[in-house]
Coordinates of C-alpha atoms and ligand atoms in Angstrom, one line a residue:
X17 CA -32.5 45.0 7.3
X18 CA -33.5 46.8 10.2
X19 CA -37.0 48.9 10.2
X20 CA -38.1 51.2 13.4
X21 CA -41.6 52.2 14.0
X22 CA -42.7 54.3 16.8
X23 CA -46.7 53.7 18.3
X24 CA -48.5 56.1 20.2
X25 CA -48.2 53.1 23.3
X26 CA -47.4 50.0 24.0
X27 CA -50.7 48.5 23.0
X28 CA -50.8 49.8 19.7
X29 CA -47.4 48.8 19.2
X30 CA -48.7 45.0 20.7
X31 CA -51.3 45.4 18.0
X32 CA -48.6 46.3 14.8
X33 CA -46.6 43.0 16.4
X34 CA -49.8 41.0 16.0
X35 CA -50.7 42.2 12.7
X36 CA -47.1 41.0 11.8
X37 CA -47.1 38.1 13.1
X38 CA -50.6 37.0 11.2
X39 CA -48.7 38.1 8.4
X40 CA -46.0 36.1 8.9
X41 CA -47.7 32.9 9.9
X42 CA -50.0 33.5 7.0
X43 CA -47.2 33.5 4.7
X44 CA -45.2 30.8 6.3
X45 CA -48.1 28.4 6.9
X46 CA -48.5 28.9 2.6
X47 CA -45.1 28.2 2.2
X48 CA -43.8 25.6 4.7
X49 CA -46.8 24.2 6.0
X50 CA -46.0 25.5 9.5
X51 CA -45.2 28.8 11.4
X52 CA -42.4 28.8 13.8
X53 CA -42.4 31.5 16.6
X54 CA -40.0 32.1 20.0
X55 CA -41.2 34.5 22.0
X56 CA -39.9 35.9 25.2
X57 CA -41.0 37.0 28.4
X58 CA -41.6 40.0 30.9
X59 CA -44.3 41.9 31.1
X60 CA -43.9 44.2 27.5
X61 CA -45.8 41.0 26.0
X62 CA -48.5 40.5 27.9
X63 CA -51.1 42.6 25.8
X64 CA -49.7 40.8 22.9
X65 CA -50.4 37.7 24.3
X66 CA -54.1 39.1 25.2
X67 CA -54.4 40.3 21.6
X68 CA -53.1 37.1 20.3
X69 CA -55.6 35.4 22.5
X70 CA -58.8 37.3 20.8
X71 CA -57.9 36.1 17.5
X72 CA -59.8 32.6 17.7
X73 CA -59.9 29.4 19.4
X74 CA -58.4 25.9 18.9
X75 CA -57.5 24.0 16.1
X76 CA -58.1 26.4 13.4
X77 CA -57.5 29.7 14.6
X78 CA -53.7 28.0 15.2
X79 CA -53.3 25.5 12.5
X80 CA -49.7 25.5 11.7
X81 CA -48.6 27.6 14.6
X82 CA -45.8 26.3 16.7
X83 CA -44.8 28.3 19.7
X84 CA -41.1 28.0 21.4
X85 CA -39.3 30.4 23.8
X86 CA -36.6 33.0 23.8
X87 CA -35.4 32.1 27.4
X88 CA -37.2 30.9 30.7
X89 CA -36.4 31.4 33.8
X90 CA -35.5 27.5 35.7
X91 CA -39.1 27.8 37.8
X92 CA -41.9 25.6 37.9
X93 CA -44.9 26.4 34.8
X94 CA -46.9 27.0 38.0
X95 CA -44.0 30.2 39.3
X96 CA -45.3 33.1 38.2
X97 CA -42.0 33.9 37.3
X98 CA -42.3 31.2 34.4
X99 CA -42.3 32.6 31.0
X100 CA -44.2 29.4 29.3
X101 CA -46.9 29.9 32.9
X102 CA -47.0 33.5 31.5
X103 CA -48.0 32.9 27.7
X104 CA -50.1 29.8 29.2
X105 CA -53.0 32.0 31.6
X106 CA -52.8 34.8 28.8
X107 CA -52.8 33.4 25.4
X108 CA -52.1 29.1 24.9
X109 CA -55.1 28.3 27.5
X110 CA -57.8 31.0 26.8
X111 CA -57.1 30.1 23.1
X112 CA -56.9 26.6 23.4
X113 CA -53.6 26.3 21.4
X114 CA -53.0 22.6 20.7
X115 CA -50.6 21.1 23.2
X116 CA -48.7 19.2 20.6
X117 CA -48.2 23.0 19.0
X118 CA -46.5 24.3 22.2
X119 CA -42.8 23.5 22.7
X120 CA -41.8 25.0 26.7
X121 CA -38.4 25.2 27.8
X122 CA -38.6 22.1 30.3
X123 CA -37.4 22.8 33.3
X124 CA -37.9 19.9 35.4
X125 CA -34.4 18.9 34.6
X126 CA -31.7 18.1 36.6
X127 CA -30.0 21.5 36.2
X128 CA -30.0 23.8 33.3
X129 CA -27.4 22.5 31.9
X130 CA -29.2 19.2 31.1
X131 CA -31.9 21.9 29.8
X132 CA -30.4 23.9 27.8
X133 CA -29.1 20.7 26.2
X134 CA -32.6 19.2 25.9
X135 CA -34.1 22.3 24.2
X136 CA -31.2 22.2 21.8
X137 CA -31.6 18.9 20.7
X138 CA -35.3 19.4 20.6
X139 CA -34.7 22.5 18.1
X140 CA -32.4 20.8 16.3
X141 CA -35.0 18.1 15.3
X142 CA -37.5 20.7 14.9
X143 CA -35.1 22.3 12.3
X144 CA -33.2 20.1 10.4
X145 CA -31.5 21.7 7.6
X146 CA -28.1 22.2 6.9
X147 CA -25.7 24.5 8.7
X148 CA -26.9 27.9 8.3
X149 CA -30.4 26.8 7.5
X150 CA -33.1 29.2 8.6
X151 CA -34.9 27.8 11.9
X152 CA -37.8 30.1 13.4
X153 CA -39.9 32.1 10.7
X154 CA -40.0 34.3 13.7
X155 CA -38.9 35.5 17.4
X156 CA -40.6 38.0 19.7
X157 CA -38.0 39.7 22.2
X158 CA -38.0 42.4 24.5
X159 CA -34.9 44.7 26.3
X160 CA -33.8 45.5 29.8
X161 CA -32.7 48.5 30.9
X162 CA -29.3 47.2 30.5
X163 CA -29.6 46.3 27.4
X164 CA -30.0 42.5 27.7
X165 CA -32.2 40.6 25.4
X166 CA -33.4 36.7 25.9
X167 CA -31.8 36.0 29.0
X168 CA -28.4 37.1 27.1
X169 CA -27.3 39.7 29.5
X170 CA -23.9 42.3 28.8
X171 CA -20.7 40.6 29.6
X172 CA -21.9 37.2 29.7
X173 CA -19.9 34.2 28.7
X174 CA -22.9 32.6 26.8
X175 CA -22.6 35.7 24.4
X176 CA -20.0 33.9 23.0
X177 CA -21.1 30.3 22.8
X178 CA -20.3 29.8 19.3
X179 CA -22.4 27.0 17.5
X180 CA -24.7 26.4 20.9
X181 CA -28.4 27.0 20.0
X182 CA -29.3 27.6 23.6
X183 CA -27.4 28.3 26.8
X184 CA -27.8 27.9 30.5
X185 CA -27.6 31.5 32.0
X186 CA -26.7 30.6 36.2
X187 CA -26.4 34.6 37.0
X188 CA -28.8 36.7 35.5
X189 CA -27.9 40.3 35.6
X190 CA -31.7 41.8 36.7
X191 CA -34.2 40.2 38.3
X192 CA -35.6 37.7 38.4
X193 CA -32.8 36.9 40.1
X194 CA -33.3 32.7 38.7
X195 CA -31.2 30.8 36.9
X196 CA -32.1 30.8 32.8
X197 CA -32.4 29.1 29.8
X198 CA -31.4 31.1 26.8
X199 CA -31.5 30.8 22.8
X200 CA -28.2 31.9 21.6
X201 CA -27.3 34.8 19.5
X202 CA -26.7 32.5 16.9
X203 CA -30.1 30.5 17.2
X204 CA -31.7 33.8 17.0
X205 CA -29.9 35.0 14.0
X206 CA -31.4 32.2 12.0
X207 CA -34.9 33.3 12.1
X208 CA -35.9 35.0 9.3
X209 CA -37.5 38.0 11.4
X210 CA -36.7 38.8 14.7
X211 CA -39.4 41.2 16.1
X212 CA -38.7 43.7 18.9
X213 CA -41.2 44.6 21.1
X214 CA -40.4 47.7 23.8
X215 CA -42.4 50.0 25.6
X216 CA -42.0 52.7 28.3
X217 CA -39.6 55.9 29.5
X218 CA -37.2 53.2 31.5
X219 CA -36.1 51.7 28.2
X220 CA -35.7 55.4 26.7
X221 CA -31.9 55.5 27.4
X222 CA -31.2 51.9 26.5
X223 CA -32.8 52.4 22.5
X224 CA -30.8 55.1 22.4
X225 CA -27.3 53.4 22.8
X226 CA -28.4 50.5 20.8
X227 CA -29.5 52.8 18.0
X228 CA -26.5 54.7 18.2
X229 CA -24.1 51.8 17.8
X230 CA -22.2 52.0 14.8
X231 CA -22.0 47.9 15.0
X232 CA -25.5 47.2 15.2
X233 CA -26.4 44.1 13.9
X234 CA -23.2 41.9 14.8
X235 CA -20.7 40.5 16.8
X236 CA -19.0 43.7 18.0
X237 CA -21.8 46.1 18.9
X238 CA -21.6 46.7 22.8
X239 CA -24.9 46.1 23.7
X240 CA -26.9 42.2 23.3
X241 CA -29.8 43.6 21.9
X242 CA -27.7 45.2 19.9
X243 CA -25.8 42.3 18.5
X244 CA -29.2 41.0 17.4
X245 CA -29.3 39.8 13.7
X246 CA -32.1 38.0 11.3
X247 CA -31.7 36.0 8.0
X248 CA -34.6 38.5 6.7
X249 CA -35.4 41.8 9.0
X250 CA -35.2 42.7 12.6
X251 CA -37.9 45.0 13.2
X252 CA -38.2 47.0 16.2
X253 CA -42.1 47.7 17.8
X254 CA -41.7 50.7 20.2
X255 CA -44.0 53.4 21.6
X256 CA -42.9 57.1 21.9
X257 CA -42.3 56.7 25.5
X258 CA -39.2 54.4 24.5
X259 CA -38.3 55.3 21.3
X260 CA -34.5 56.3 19.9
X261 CA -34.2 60.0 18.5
X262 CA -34.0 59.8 14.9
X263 CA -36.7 59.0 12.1
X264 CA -39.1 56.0 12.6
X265 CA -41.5 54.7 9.8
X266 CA -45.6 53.8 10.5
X267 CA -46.2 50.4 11.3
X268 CA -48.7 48.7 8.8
X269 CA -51.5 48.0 11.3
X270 CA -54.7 46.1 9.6
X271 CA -56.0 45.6 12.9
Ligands
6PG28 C1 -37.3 37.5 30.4 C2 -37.4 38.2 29.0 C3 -36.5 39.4 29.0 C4 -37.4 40.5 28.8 C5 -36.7 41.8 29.1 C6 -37.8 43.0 29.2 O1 -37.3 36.3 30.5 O2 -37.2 38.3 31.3 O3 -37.3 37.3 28.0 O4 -35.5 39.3 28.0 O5 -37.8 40.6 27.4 O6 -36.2 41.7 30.4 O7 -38.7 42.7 30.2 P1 -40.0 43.6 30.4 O8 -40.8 43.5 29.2 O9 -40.6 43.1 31.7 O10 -39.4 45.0 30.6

């Protein structure tokens, strides 16, 4: 199912994403005992992360919460280029998220190869189950202008890396112009909701031709973010400044 909601700006639409999300932890935590979220980079998340940030401190405000990542770009934590370094000074140190909770991209490796491999098999004893199982309950992404999601950008052979749960991305299509680290389309398809969260007139023209791909939602739609699937929803977060023509619900914001 995809659903498309248009804020009046991008931190209102942070603020519908982190009512979600509360939502979704709430309901996973009941559930599974634990809430499993990916999220991704750039700079559309960083009054999410502030949000997320004001909800509480330490052990209990987090209980359950487990936080991986959509892609990284192979730089030091301390780069401020780093994705984890990102969600680190805005939200998982102000908050005090537990370390053992927090599950980086390593990229101390030898190569990024050796860490796309390691953050595979780290996932893949994180998640368990059988083939097809569901893995995160959810992941946060975000779109370039040309269309790339994760660090999955158009034309890329790790589009195609059937089975892989996360690929090594050596020529990134927009800056920064750093090797990556990238969950999969498949790894990303087996979360139960994939959030998207987009903001501003530069991503006006790239909404539009994902929304206006007949073949949304799988393997031959044109775009990455437009190949995006969930086992449950993909919802799209977007303020009028980016949003596709065409009708848009209202986000359920409690907060
Ligand atoms: C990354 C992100 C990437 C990002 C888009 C949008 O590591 O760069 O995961 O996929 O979501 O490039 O970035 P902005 O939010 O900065 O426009």
């Amino acid at each position: 199912m995809n659903r498309l909601w248009v804020l009046p700006d991008v931190a209102s639409a942070a603020r519908a994403v982190l009512a979600r999300l509360v939502d979704l932890a709430d309901e996973a935590r009941a559930q599974r005992g634990r809430f499993a979220l990916a999220v991704s980079g750039g700079q559309t998340p960083e009054p999410l992360f502030r949000a997320l940030a004001s909800r509480g401190t330490g052990e209990d405000a987090w209980s359950g919460w487990h936080i991986f990542w959509s892609d990284e770009r192979a730089v030091p934590p301390t780069d401020p280029r780093s994705n984890f370094g990102e969600a680190g000074r805005l939200w998982l140190g102000p908050a005090a998220v537990p370390d053992g909770q927090v599950h980086p991209i390593r990229t101390d490796g030898p190569g990024i190869d050796a860490m796309a491999r390691t953050y595979e098999a780290e996932l893949r004893e994180f998640f368990p189950g059988p083939p097809g199982a569901a893995t995160f309950d959810a992941v946060l992404l975000g779109v370039g202008p040309d269309g790339h999601t994760a660090s999955l950008f158009p034309g890329s052979p790790t589009l195609e890396a059937g089975g892989r749960w996360v690929v090594a991305e050596p020529r990134p299509a927009v800056p920064p112009l750093v090797p990556r680290v990238s969950l999969t389309l498949d790894a990303i398809g087996r979360a139960r909701v994939v959030l998207f969260l987009v903001g501003g007139t530069a991503k006006r023209e790239v909404l539009a031709r994902v929304f206006a791909d007949p073949n949304r939602g799988g393997p031959r739609a044109a775009l990455p973010a437009a190949r995006v699937q969930a086992l449950d929803a993909v919802e799209w977060y977007v303020d009028r400044g980016a949003a596709p023509p065409g009708p848009a619900g209202v986000a359920p914001t409690r907060r």
